[in-house]
Amino acid sequence: MKYILVTGGVISGIGKGIIASSVGTLLKACGISITSIKIDPYLNIDAGTFSPYEHGEVFVLDDGGEVDLDLGNYERFMDITLRRDNNITTGKIYQSVISKERKGDYLGKTVQVVPHVTDAIQEWVERVSKIPVDGNDKEPDVCIIELGGTIGDIEGMPFVEAFRQFQFRVKRQNFLNIHVSLVPQPKATGEQKTKPTQASVRELRGLGLSPDLVVCRSSLPIHDGVREKVSNFCHVAKEQVICVHDCSSIYRVPLLLAEQNILPFFKGRLGLDLPLRPGRPLSKWNELADRYDSNTSVVKVALVGKYIKLEDAYISINKSLMHAALVCNHRLQVKYINSEELEDTMREKNPVKYHEAWQKLCGSDGVLVPGGFGSRGIEGKIKAAQWARENKKPYLGVCLGLQVAVIDFARNVLDMKKANSGEFAPQDDETVIIEMPEHNPGDMGGTMRLGKRKTLFNKDKSVIKKLYGDVEVVEERHRHRYEVNPTMVDKCEEKGLKFVGRSEDGKRMEIMELRDHPYFVGVQYHPEYLSRPLKPSPPYLGLILASIGQLSSYIARGCRLSPRSSFSDTELSDTEEEMMTYQMSNALRINASH
Ligand code: GLN
């Protein structure tokens, strides 16, 4: 097992996660099997109780683990399936150490950060790195570990110390450190500055870790002189300084790393059996990045939510829309709408905002109401669903988005004027969304219906079933406490709102679809967690296709994209092949001469 530790310097939020995922993508394209671990040095046990405003979206795994959104990036980039243990937090480590202490497992010893906490970290990493994550039983070859925060943070110290020891435990040829740092370019001088990087590498070395690669993040491409300076002052060879400037899309990052010869470096440093050039999957990334840059037709989707000030709060939804738009050769424009601003009360309170919000909604090609919790803005979401239903605008409701669509339908079609969800009003006869029996009202953490569950399609004719490839069963990830009241189902179905997909026991409504509407779909699960750049999630693809007016032709073609849209599966073209071979052989030459 080889370990690649990714640390960060200067400031957080410079794209360590994307660098880590891109390294994994590159290695995977060379046939190496990859796993990854994200370390978050906070005391929370998991991300389940976070407000999306704090850390962005809570990502949900197959096993129901509620984790940091970086694990979503790993899964999407590397096309792997992680488990809750792939996200380590200080809370989890301390919980395991303290419960061992309570059981008397330390035999009366004083329990300390070094060695007990640091040992627990190393054991956790070793154990989890061996678990297969790509659907077969083979132990992964390489584990990429991202340490959250920046070097020097008090919270991160036990982890840095654990890895200082770990490099000796697993031997040098099996451990490599990538340090991602910032090279700012202050406006006053316009010069790219290396001092912050020098300081953070010094700090890292002081803690006993030496970077094998220093990745310099910058807004513009880095000059050769700057690279040389980093090399001189940070005690690494020039080839070990990798520059990653802000790119048009994150899909460019694996290519940028490959161009700077990191594969031959890994081959030499870790003794990995790497081919001369990455395989076909990488050229698909190339295609993806080119397509992202060249699409000119725009598709506008209104995202009617509550956490709209922070884009990361809906990152998986955003990515899923993007994946779908890319395969349809469209440039995605997400119109974020604060659902409160669509509410009637806003008309008096702030008419400008009210009208702007409605203008944004009406100017969109499709509407998406994402998941959410709590009553703020709920009436605005119900209004958005009503508007999309009545005006035959494509609509996708995800989790809460399904629930608000059912509330609208009950109020305005079934004439149940007080219809609501038990989450927002006391439960009575008109409660159309009810609390699920297994919800435990005590704790807030880990008490929802979580993780991967089966949905069975019934005999009804269904667009969404076709989008899923006419399968009988789909498995998607859940995160909710409330569900459609089963006593409502017949009434809704009589009027055309069909529940075409249900849980295995038939009692839980999982997918709804409105008759006589171009696309009005709600799903109780979160399909965005399983969308991949090259395999968009079917409900999202449906929304985009309907929004650009191509859903019927797509279905008529047997759910195949037009030839121009689908990604080619043919071999590399001669020029592509030559380019790749040239880049790789050039890379090997440089490495050999070094
Ligand atoms: N708050 C709703 C529930 O608990 C919806 C949850 C969600 O959208 N993830 O059922």
XYZ file of C-alpha atoms and ligand atoms in Angstrom:
604
model
C 0.000 0.000 0.000
C 1.277 3.436 -0.963
C 0.136 6.559 0.875
C -0.032 10.065 -0.550
C -0.654 12.711 2.099
C -1.949 16.065 0.864
C -1.389 18.958 3.259
C -2.134 22.634 2.827
C -0.335 25.846 3.638
C -1.030 29.575 4.027
C -4.823 29.539 3.834
C -7.558 26.959 3.599
C -9.853 26.759 0.604
C -7.156 26.755 -2.080
C -8.359 23.542 -3.665
C -6.493 20.808 -1.780
C -9.487 18.544 -2.347
C -9.394 19.091 -6.087
C -5.629 18.486 -6.183
C -6.050 15.277 -4.159
C -8.902 14.086 -6.398
C -6.972 14.976 -9.544
C -3.942 12.986 -8.419
C -6.288 10.053 -7.837
C -7.906 10.511 -11.239
C -4.519 10.477 -12.945
C -3.365 7.349 -11.156
C -6.679 5.658 -11.825
C -6.333 6.493 -15.518
C -3.072 4.505 -15.371
C -4.842 1.446 -14.016
C -3.890 1.959 -10.363
C -6.710 1.336 -7.878
C -7.272 4.210 -5.512
C -8.940 4.925 -2.217
C -8.997 8.099 -0.203
C -9.414 9.445 3.302
C -10.397 12.959 4.308
C -9.316 14.186 7.714
C -11.287 17.002 9.320
C -9.621 18.146 12.514
C -12.827 19.353 14.202
C -14.468 17.857 17.275
C -17.788 17.008 15.659
C -18.219 13.277 15.150
C -19.496 13.854 11.638
C -20.901 16.560 9.379
C -24.525 15.493 10.020
C -25.403 18.380 12.320
C -23.654 21.109 10.338
C -25.591 24.006 8.911
C -24.775 24.225 5.202
C -23.756 27.829 5.904
C -20.825 26.631 8.020
C -19.129 24.072 5.840
C -21.219 23.809 2.713
C -23.283 20.782 1.885
C -23.412 17.615 3.970
C -22.469 14.756 1.666
C -24.170 11.387 2.209
C -22.523 8.031 1.469
C -24.002 4.625 0.591
C -23.670 3.452 4.187
C -25.503 6.555 5.435
C -22.359 8.325 6.616
C -22.865 12.114 6.682
C -19.523 13.537 5.692
C -17.546 16.500 4.428
C -18.308 17.581 0.873
C -14.749 16.774 -0.214
C -15.695 13.108 -0.183
C -18.190 14.018 -2.876
C -15.357 15.401 -4.988
C -13.402 12.167 -4.514
C -16.350 9.997 -5.467
C -17.163 12.081 -8.527
C -13.601 12.433 -9.786
C -12.382 8.922 -9.081
C -15.718 7.138 -9.521
C -15.385 5.240 -6.242
C -17.763 4.460 -3.358
C -16.508 5.512 0.047
C -17.717 4.700 3.564
C -18.189 6.791 6.669
C -14.796 5.639 8.002
C -13.114 7.305 5.024
C -13.845 10.580 6.807
C -11.813 10.902 10.007
C -12.607 13.683 12.472
C -10.931 14.552 15.752
C -14.308 13.706 17.328
C -14.234 10.158 15.962
C -10.625 9.572 17.042
C -11.208 10.870 20.571
C -14.438 8.921 20.839
C -12.617 5.689 20.021
C -9.721 6.451 22.391
C -12.029 7.437 25.251
C -14.257 4.393 24.840
C -11.131 2.178 24.916
C -10.043 3.940 28.085
C -13.470 3.349 29.683
C -13.227 -0.340 28.845
C -9.871 -0.464 30.595
C -8.006 -1.391 27.419
C -5.048 0.855 28.297
C -4.333 -1.259 31.384
C -4.129 1.607 33.849
C -1.753 3.736 31.772
C -2.042 7.520 31.453
C -3.836 8.084 28.141
C -2.107 10.823 26.119
C -2.206 12.515 22.724
C 1.185 10.964 21.961
C 1.194 7.964 21.693
C -2.451 6.976 22.163
C -4.244 9.462 19.928
C -1.485 9.387 17.302
C -1.518 5.563 17.337
C -5.291 5.546 16.925
C -4.948 7.815 13.875
C -2.313 5.598 12.258
C -4.284 2.424 12.920
C -7.434 3.995 11.496
C -5.635 5.050 8.319
C -4.041 1.629 7.844
C -7.305 -0.200 8.431
C -9.484 1.964 6.187
C -6.961 2.213 3.346
C -7.249 -1.546 2.761
C -11.019 -1.540 2.171
C -11.928 -1.895 -1.532
C -13.913 1.070 -2.878
C -14.426 0.424 -6.577
C -16.869 -2.422 -6.574
C -14.454 -5.356 -6.644
C -12.732 -7.141 -3.777
C -9.207 -6.035 -4.567
C -7.333 -4.057 -1.955
C -6.513 -0.578 -3.343
C -2.915 0.147 -4.420
C -2.762 3.773 -3.337
C -4.511 5.714 -0.574
C -4.734 9.483 -0.924
C -5.170 11.254 2.398
C -6.185 14.886 2.614
C -5.521 16.668 5.872
C -8.064 19.473 6.261
C -7.067 22.936 7.491
C -3.589 24.366 7.152
C -0.244 23.338 8.586
C 0.280 25.051 11.911
C -3.383 24.895 13.058
C -3.602 23.721 16.671
C -6.363 21.265 15.756
C -4.245 19.575 13.092
C -1.165 18.955 15.268
C -1.974 15.390 16.447
C -2.564 14.398 12.822
C 0.694 15.931 11.584
C 2.555 14.153 14.382
C 0.783 10.887 13.521
C 1.960 11.152 9.897
C 5.479 12.101 10.985
C 5.577 8.718 12.709
C 3.630 6.991 9.960
C 6.263 7.691 7.278
C 8.681 5.484 9.221
C 6.053 2.868 10.024
C 5.224 2.284 6.327
C 8.741 3.083 4.986
C 9.855 5.962 2.803
C 9.154 4.261 -0.541
C 5.511 3.926 0.446
C 4.804 7.443 1.661
C 4.783 10.748 -0.150
C 3.721 14.245 0.860
C 2.177 16.809 -1.465
C 2.035 20.268 0.055
C -0.443 22.644 -1.565
C 0.380 26.269 -1.010
C -0.614 29.709 -2.202
C 1.415 32.039 -4.408
C -0.402 35.381 -4.178
C -0.012 38.164 -6.688
C -0.751 41.436 -4.874
C -2.114 44.153 -7.143
C 0.373 46.786 -5.918
C 3.403 45.158 -7.512
C 1.781 42.567 -9.754
C 4.520 40.145 -8.732
C 3.942 36.532 -7.750
C 5.118 36.143 -4.163
C 6.697 33.004 -2.770
C 7.278 34.078 0.830
C 4.044 32.557 2.245
C 4.921 29.234 0.573
C 8.469 29.360 1.968
C 7.099 29.976 5.457
C 4.587 27.168 5.312
C 7.104 24.648 3.945
C 9.468 25.677 6.758
C 6.699 25.075 9.262
C 5.923 21.679 7.729
C 9.579 20.657 7.888
C 9.753 21.867 11.484
C 6.993 19.399 12.295
C 8.942 16.558 10.679
C 7.348 16.227 7.232
C 9.244 17.087 4.031
C 7.209 17.825 0.944
C 7.929 15.676 -2.102
C 5.879 17.956 -4.291
C 5.065 21.589 -3.620
C 1.901 22.528 -5.491
C 1.694 26.286 -5.954
C -1.821 27.625 -6.385
C -2.050 30.949 -8.128
C -4.568 32.951 -10.066
C -2.384 33.219 -13.194
C 0.171 30.756 -14.611
C 3.406 30.845 -12.643
C 6.614 32.195 -14.208
C 9.636 29.977 -14.457
C 11.624 32.275 -12.198
C 9.048 31.855 -9.464
C 9.221 28.096 -9.790
C 12.974 28.297 -9.441
C 12.673 30.460 -6.362
C 10.291 28.016 -4.687
C 12.714 25.247 -5.565
C 15.685 27.106 -4.062
C 13.993 28.290 -0.907
C 11.932 25.198 -0.180
C 14.705 22.665 -0.712
C 13.040 20.726 -3.534
C 14.126 20.161 -7.142
C 12.504 22.328 -9.789
C 10.554 19.316 -11.112
C 9.051 18.937 -7.671
C 7.400 22.349 -7.900
C 4.015 21.979 -9.564
C 2.026 25.016 -10.591
C -1.735 24.997 -10.692
C -3.310 28.288 -11.675
C -7.041 28.996 -11.725
C -8.426 27.101 -14.717
C -11.611 27.477 -16.722
C -12.884 24.282 -15.102
C -11.752 21.772 -12.486
C -11.660 19.144 -15.238
C -8.434 20.783 -16.448
C -6.555 20.079 -13.217
C -5.688 16.386 -13.816
C -4.393 17.380 -17.267
C -2.364 20.228 -15.836
C -0.726 17.866 -13.338
C 0.018 15.303 -16.050
C 1.647 17.973 -18.207
C 4.016 18.741 -15.353
C 5.161 15.135 -15.239
C 3.915 14.052 -11.876
C 3.305 10.502 -13.081
C 6.970 9.778 -13.833
C 7.751 11.358 -10.478
C 5.367 8.961 -8.711
C 6.835 6.077 -10.689
C 10.328 6.875 -9.470
C 9.488 7.922 -5.928
C 6.909 5.267 -5.021
C 8.041 2.501 -7.388
C 4.556 2.336 -8.890
C 4.120 0.265 -11.989
C 2.857 3.057 -14.230
C 2.470 2.853 -18.011
C 4.080 5.403 -20.300
C 0.915 7.373 -20.722
C -2.405 7.549 -18.894
C -5.181 5.477 -20.431
C -8.260 6.391 -22.380
C -10.178 7.765 -19.346
C -7.892 10.771 -19.191
C -8.544 11.776 -22.761
C -12.234 11.751 -21.858
C -11.404 14.354 -19.228
C -9.723 16.343 -21.943
C -12.882 16.136 -24.002
C -14.943 17.173 -20.978
C -12.766 20.202 -20.267
C -12.857 21.268 -23.948
C -16.586 20.855 -24.057
C -16.977 22.928 -20.891
C -15.022 25.734 -22.534
C -16.656 25.610 -25.943
C -20.393 25.219 -25.236
C -22.254 28.342 -26.234
C -25.961 27.472 -25.894
C -27.119 28.284 -22.384
C -29.592 26.449 -20.171
C -30.907 28.438 -17.212
C -32.050 26.555 -14.131
C -33.665 28.288 -11.168
C -32.458 26.828 -7.886
C -35.058 27.827 -5.314
C -33.446 27.299 -1.946
C -32.534 28.730 1.372
C -28.755 28.578 1.608
C -28.123 30.486 -1.568
C -25.400 32.789 -0.266
C -22.826 29.999 -0.199
C -22.428 28.079 -3.449
C -20.895 25.109 -1.648
C -24.207 24.571 0.157
C -25.586 22.980 -3.009
C -22.347 21.704 -4.530
C -23.544 18.204 -5.497
C -26.714 19.611 -7.051
C -24.682 22.117 -8.961
C -22.312 19.415 -10.193
C -25.193 17.135 -11.191
C -26.790 19.907 -13.235
C -23.391 20.609 -14.752
C -22.789 16.933 -15.656
C -26.186 16.788 -17.337
C -25.733 20.118 -19.153
C -22.292 19.049 -20.412
C -23.515 15.849 -22.043
C -26.278 17.921 -23.648
C -23.684 20.386 -24.989
C -25.036 23.308 -23.014
C -23.511 25.877 -20.739
C -25.234 25.795 -17.364
C -26.428 28.973 -15.723
C -27.831 28.468 -12.235
C -30.135 31.239 -11.033
C -30.064 31.150 -7.248
C -33.354 32.295 -5.756
C -33.975 32.803 -2.066
C -37.363 31.137 -1.672
C -38.455 33.645 1.005
C -38.382 36.342 -1.659
C -41.107 34.552 -3.644
C -43.533 34.692 -0.722
C -46.611 36.954 -0.690
C -45.457 38.772 2.453
C -42.342 39.912 0.589
C -44.475 41.873 -1.879
C -45.153 44.468 0.827
C -41.937 44.077 2.784
C -39.561 44.429 -0.132
C -41.305 44.689 -3.507
C -38.012 45.079 -5.418
C -36.663 41.794 -4.120
C -40.028 40.104 -4.630
C -40.254 41.118 -8.270
C -36.607 40.366 -8.957
C -37.022 36.871 -7.532
C -40.125 36.199 -9.635
C -38.415 37.591 -12.706
C -35.517 35.190 -12.186
C -37.907 32.273 -11.763
C -39.973 33.170 -14.823
C -36.862 33.720 -16.940
C -35.529 30.219 -16.289
C -35.844 27.187 -18.513
C -36.332 24.793 -15.606
C -36.883 24.826 -11.851
C -35.172 22.835 -9.143
C -36.212 22.794 -5.495
C -33.474 21.098 -3.487
C -33.521 19.370 -0.102
C -33.737 21.368 3.083
C -34.826 21.503 6.686
C -36.929 23.924 8.735
C -39.825 26.194 7.875
C -38.038 29.335 6.677
C -38.860 29.991 3.034
C -41.102 26.968 2.711
C -44.104 28.880 1.333
C -41.880 30.316 -1.410
C -40.809 26.817 -2.416
C -44.433 25.699 -2.554
C -45.167 28.714 -4.785
C -42.271 27.793 -7.099
C -43.594 24.226 -7.449
C -47.102 25.555 -8.131
C -45.811 27.964 -10.756
C -43.820 25.238 -12.549
C -46.813 22.877 -12.428
C -49.324 25.391 -13.742
C -47.038 26.872 -16.388
C -45.718 23.539 -17.613
C -42.131 24.416 -16.776
C -39.753 21.493 -16.202
C -39.498 20.858 -12.463
C -37.327 18.589 -10.368
C -38.027 18.373 -6.639
C -35.371 16.715 -4.558
C -36.428 15.407 -1.122
C -37.999 18.552 0.382
C -38.591 19.556 -3.250
C -40.865 16.513 -3.662
C -42.603 17.264 -0.386
C -43.429 20.892 -1.310
C -44.742 19.773 -4.707
C -47.111 17.353 -2.960
C -48.226 20.122 -0.569
C -48.976 22.419 -3.533
C -50.895 19.648 -5.274
C -52.986 18.941 -2.168
C -53.739 22.619 -1.572
C -54.430 23.721 -5.106
C -55.636 20.636 -6.963
C -57.225 18.539 -4.211
C -58.512 21.677 -2.507
C -57.118 20.805 0.919
C -56.403 24.412 1.777
C -54.521 23.707 5.016
C -52.365 20.889 3.643
C -48.863 20.973 5.086
C -45.967 18.897 6.379
C -45.674 17.719 9.984
C -42.305 19.466 9.937
C -43.931 22.907 9.676
C -47.374 22.568 11.265
C -48.952 20.321 13.900
C -49.948 16.977 12.416
C -53.693 16.534 11.665
C -56.003 15.057 9.000
C -54.675 17.377 6.318
C -51.029 16.592 6.966
C -49.799 15.339 3.624
C -46.163 14.890 4.651
C -45.743 12.952 7.885
C -42.928 12.044 10.195
C -41.454 8.587 9.670
C -41.922 6.136 12.507
C -38.230 5.299 12.898
C -37.294 8.928 13.437
C -35.927 9.257 16.939
C -36.989 12.647 18.306
C -34.247 12.887 20.965
C -30.874 13.489 19.339
C -30.346 15.505 16.179
C -27.258 13.580 15.003
C -27.599 10.421 12.904
C -31.347 9.897 13.385
C -32.653 10.183 9.844
C -33.430 7.645 7.165
C -29.987 7.693 5.662
C -27.971 6.098 2.901
C -28.617 3.797 0.002
C -32.096 2.233 -0.293
C -33.931 0.459 -3.084
C -36.776 2.019 -5.068
C -38.994 -0.273 -7.142
C -40.820 1.038 -10.175
C -44.466 -0.005 -10.480
C -46.339 -0.800 -13.679
C -47.309 2.815 -14.458
C -45.810 4.268 -17.578
C -43.033 6.577 -16.540
C -40.557 8.949 -18.096
C -38.203 8.756 -15.167
C -38.092 4.953 -15.441
C -37.045 5.324 -19.080
C -34.381 7.830 -18.066
C -33.000 5.251 -15.660
C -32.690 2.826 -18.578
C -35.996 0.963 -18.090
C -34.728 -0.855 -15.029
C -37.076 -2.256 -12.366
C -35.064 -1.144 -9.347
C -32.853 1.851 -8.595
C -30.659 2.390 -5.588
C -30.099 5.950 -4.435
C -29.026 7.721 -1.248
C -31.484 9.179 1.259
C -31.441 11.756 4.045
C -34.834 12.619 5.476
C -37.192 12.382 8.475
C -40.537 12.984 6.729
C -42.396 11.224 3.915
C -45.591 11.369 1.848
C -48.607 10.340 3.924
C -49.702 6.966 2.445
C -53.374 7.899 2.970
C -52.918 10.713 0.410
C -51.618 8.556 -2.390
C -54.888 7.477 -4.029
C -56.290 11.008 -3.990
C -53.155 12.382 -5.689
C -53.015 9.588 -8.248
C -56.638 10.070 -9.267
C -55.779 13.606 -10.301
C -52.640 12.623 -12.197
C -49.824 12.873 -9.655
C -48.447 9.345 -9.877
C -46.093 7.721 -7.421
C -44.233 5.560 -9.907
C -41.430 4.433 -7.617
C -41.831 3.114 -4.059
C -39.766 1.495 -1.343
C -39.382 -2.293 -1.313
C -42.360 -2.764 1.029
C -44.441 -0.477 -1.185
C -45.257 1.899 1.673
C -42.831 4.700 1.079
C -43.305 7.054 -1.883
C -39.945 7.547 -3.567
C -40.623 8.975 -7.047
C -43.546 11.077 -8.236
C -44.347 12.212 -11.731
C -47.161 14.419 -12.999
C -49.169 13.395 -16.036
C -49.677 15.875 -18.901
C -46.659 17.943 -18.036
C -43.353 18.104 -19.962
C -41.383 17.102 -16.851
C -42.640 17.411 -13.317
C -40.709 14.953 -11.196
C -40.008 14.613 -7.488
C -37.698 12.174 -5.773
C -37.591 11.519 -2.035
C -33.907 10.571 -2.301
C -30.904 12.651 -3.363
C -29.792 11.508 -6.806
C -27.083 14.204 -6.853
C -24.821 12.106 -4.622
C -24.330 9.521 -7.365
C -23.928 11.759 -10.403
C -20.599 11.522 -12.239
C -19.086 13.846 -14.861
C -19.296 11.164 -17.512
C -22.471 9.512 -16.142
C -25.004 12.201 -15.225
C -27.783 11.325 -12.809
C -31.002 10.422 -14.715
C -33.437 12.785 -12.881
C -31.042 15.706 -13.488
C -30.503 14.703 -17.092
C -34.296 14.656 -17.496
C -34.571 18.171 -16.102
C -31.911 19.552 -18.428
C -33.249 17.719 -21.486
C -36.763 18.993 -20.765
C -35.430 22.511 -20.169
C -33.770 22.581 -23.588
C -36.787 20.952 -25.234
C -35.036 17.706 -26.114
C -36.551 15.231 -23.679
C -39.076 13.703 -26.088
C -36.556 13.286 -28.900
C -34.115 11.720 -26.436
C -36.728 9.217 -25.364
C -37.830 8.609 -28.951
C -34.188 7.770 -29.816
C -34.263 5.058 -27.134
C -32.631 7.272 -24.502
C -29.513 7.874 -26.506
C -27.811 11.215 -26.776
C -27.322 12.657 -30.214
C -23.968 11.570 -31.726
C -22.533 15.038 -31.203
C -23.346 14.882 -27.504
C -22.165 11.470 -26.394
C -18.582 10.980 -25.390
C -16.689 8.971 -27.953
C -15.680 5.477 -26.970
C -13.368 5.006 -29.876
C -9.631 4.760 -29.555
C -7.515 7.880 -29.264
C -7.111 9.779 -32.493
C -3.612 9.698 -33.979
C -2.845 13.242 -32.917
C -4.162 12.661 -29.384
C -2.125 9.514 -29.142
C 0.996 11.263 -30.400
C 0.490 14.152 -27.989
C 0.123 11.873 -24.998
C 3.076 9.717 -25.951
C 5.170 12.798 -26.543
C 4.244 14.316 -23.180
C 4.923 11.116 -21.321
C 8.210 10.228 -22.986
C 9.403 13.774 -22.522
C 8.448 13.458 -18.882
C 10.392 10.258 -18.478
C 13.461 11.805 -20.068
C 13.429 14.676 -17.638
C 13.026 12.344 -14.730
C 15.800 10.019 -15.872
C 18.249 12.866 -16.317
C 17.461 14.207 -12.903
N -36.843 18.163 5.956
C -37.343 17.122 5.136
C -37.336 15.778 5.843
O -36.687 15.645 6.834
C -36.544 17.017 3.859
C -35.146 16.576 4.073
C -34.267 16.812 2.886
O -34.649 17.538 1.991
N -33.084 16.249 2.898
O -37.957 14.868 5.389
